[in-house]
Coordinates of C-alpha atoms and ligand atoms in Angstrom, one line a residue:
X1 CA 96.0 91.2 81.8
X2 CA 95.1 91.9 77.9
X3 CA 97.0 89.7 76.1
X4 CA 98.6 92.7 73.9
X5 CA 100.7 93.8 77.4
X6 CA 102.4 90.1 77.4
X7 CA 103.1 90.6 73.7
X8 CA 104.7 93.7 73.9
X9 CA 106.3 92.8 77.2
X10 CA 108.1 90.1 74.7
X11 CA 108.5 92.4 71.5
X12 CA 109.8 94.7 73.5
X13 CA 113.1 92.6 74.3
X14 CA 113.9 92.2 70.5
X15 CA 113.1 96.0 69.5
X16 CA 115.8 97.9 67.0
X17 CA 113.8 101.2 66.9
X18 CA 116.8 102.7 67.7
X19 CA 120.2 102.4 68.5
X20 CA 119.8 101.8 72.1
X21 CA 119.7 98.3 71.4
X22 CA 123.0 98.2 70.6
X23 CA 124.2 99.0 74.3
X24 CA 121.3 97.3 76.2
X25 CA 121.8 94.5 78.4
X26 CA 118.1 94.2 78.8
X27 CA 114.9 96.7 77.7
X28 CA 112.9 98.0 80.8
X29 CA 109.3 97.6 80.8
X30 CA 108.2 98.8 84.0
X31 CA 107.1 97.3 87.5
X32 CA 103.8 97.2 89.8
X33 CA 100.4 96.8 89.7
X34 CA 98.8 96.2 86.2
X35 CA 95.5 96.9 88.2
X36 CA 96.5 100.1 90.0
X37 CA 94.9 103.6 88.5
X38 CA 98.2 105.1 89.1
X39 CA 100.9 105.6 86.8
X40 CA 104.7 107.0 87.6
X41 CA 106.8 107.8 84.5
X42 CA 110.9 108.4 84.8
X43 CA 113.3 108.9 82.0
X44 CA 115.2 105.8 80.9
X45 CA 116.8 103.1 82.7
X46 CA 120.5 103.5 84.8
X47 CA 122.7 100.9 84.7
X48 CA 121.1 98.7 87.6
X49 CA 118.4 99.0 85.4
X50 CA 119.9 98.1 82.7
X51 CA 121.4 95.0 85.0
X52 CA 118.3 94.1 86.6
X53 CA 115.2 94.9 84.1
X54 CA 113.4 96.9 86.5
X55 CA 112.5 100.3 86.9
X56 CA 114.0 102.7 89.7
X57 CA 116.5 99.9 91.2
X58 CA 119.3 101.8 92.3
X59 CA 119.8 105.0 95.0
X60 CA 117.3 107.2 93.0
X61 CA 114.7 103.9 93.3
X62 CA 115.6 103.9 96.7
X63 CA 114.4 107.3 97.5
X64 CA 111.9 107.0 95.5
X65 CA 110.3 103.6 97.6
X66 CA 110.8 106.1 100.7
X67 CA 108.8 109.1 99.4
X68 CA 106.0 106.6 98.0
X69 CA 106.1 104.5 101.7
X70 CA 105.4 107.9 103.4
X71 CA 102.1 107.9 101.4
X72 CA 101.0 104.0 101.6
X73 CA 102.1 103.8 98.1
X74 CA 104.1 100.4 97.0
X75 CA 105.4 99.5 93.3
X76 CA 104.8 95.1 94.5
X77 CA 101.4 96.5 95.7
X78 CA 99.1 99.5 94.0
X79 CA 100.7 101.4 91.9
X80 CA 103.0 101.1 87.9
X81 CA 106.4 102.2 87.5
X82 CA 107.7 102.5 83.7
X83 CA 109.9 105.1 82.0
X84 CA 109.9 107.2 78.4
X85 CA 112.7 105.2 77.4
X86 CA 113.0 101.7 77.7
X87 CA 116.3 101.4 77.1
X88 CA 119.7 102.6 79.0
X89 CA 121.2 105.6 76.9
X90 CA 125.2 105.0 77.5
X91 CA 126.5 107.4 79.8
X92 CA 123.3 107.9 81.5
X93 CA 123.0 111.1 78.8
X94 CA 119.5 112.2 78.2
X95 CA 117.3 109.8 75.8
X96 CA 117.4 112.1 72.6
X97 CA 114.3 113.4 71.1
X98 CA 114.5 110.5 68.1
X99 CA 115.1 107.8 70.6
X100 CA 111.8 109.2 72.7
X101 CA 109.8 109.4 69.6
X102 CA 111.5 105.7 68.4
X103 CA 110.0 104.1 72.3
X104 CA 106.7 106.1 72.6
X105 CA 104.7 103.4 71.3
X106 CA 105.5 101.0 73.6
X107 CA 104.3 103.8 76.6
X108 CA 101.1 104.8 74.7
X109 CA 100.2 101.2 74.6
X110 CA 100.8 100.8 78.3
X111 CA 98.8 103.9 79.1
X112 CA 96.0 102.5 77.3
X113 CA 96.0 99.3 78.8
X114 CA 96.8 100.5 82.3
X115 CA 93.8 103.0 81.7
X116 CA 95.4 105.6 84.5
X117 CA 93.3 107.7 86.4
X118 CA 96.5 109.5 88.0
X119 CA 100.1 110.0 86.1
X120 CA 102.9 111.7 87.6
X121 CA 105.9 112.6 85.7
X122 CA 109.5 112.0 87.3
X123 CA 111.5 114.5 86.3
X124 CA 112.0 117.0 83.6
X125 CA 112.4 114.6 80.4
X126 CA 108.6 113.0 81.5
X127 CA 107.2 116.2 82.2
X128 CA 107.8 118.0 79.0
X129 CA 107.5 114.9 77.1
X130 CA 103.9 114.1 78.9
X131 CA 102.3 117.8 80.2
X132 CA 103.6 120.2 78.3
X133 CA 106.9 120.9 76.2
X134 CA 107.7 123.8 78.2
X135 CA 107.3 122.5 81.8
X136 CA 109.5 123.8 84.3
X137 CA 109.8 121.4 87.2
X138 CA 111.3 124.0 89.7
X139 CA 108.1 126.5 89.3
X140 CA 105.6 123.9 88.3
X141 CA 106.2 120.0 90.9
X142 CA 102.6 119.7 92.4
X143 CA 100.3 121.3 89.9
X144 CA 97.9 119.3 88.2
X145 CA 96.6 119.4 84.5
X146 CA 93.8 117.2 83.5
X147 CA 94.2 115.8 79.8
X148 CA 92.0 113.4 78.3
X149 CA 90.6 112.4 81.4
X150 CA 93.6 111.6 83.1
X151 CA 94.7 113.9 86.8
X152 CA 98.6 114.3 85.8
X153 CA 101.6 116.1 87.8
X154 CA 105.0 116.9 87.6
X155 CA 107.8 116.2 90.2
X156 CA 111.2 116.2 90.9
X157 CA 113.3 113.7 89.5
X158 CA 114.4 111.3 92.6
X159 CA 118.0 111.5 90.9
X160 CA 117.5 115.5 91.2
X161 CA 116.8 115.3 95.0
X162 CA 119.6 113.2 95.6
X163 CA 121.7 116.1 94.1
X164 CA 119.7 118.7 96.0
X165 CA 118.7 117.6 98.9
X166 CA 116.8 121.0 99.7
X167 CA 114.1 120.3 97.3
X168 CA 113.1 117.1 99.2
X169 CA 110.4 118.8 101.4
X170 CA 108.9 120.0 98.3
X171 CA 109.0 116.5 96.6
X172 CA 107.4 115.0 99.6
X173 CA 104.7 117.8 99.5
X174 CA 104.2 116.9 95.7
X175 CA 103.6 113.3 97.1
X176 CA 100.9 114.1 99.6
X177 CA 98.6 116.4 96.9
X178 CA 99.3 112.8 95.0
X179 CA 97.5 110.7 98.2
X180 CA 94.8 113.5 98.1
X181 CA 94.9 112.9 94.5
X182 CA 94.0 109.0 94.6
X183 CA 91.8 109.6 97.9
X184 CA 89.2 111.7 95.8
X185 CA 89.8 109.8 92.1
X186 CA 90.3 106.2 92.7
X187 CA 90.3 105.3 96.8
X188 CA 90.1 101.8 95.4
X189 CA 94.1 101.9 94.8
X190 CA 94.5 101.6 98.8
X191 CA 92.7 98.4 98.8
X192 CA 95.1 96.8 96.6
Ligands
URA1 N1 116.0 107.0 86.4 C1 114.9 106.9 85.6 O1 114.4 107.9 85.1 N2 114.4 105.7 85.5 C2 114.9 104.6 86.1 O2 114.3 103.5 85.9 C3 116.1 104.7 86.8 C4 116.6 106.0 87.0

């Protein structure tokens, strides 16, 4: 791995952009791969998150490590897991816009070391932070955008599904365009 990730892997623990780092227990970096070509973004850390320092721990994660199974997909094996927001807002409010704009930094450094072929967006605070500031994730999960080179989509939020279990057939759908997705873009993800 470049020797800037490790760095900022470090920095990243003793950041004050913002006031998050008043509540933290830990910053959130993001788990998987380094070598996959496929990156999923959430929101921010939850308080297992915040507990455990990794991404996606608790029942959202765990639904989330179901719908990626169904498509070969593994965060110990081919694929990076990070969020928009590093750190745990209290309450599990939304990250404000000045606390986004405080972290992005740390994602656009990860994105250019990661060099993704494929992003998908988890949720609305991803989406519209990542494709397009007007992104509707109920009339828009599944589509694809191209932008700069990188294949990137917009899905439900695992905590979403959890909350509306109807939309999970939709969500899964969204997952099997993604395994098209890496199929035609970057089949060498499957052989890691
Ligand atoms: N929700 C997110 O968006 N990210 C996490 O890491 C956990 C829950």
């Amino acid at each position: 791995m470049e020797q800037g990730w490790e760095q900022m892997k470090d920095s990243l623990q003793r950041c004050e952009r913002c006031g998050l780092c008043r509540t933290r227990t830990q910053a959130v970096w993001g788990v998987g791969n380094p070598r996959t070509k496929v990156l999923l973004i959430g929101e921010a850390p939850g308080r297992m998150e915040d507990e455990q320092g990794e991404p996606f721990v608790g029942r959202s994660g765990q639904l989330l490590d179901k719908m990626l199974a169904v498509v070969d997909l593994d965060r110990k094996k081919n694929i990076y897991i990070t969020n928009i927001v590093k750190c745990r807002p209290p309450e599990n409010r939304d990250p404000s816009p000045e606390e986004i704009a405080a972290c992005l930094d740390y994602l656009r450094e990860q994105t250019r070391i990661l060099s993704p072929k494929i992003i998908v967006c988890l949720g609305r605070v991803s989406a519209t932070r990542i494709i397009d500031p007007a992104f509707k994730v109920t009339q828009e999960h599944g589509r694809w955008v191209e932008k700069g080179g990188i294949h990137m989509m917009g899905t439900f939020h695992p905590a979403a599904l959890l909350r509306s279990p109807a939309n999970k057939p939709a969500a899964l759908e969204d997952f099997l365009g993604l395994r098209d997705k890496i199929r035609q873009l970057c089949p060498e993800v499957y052989e890691l």
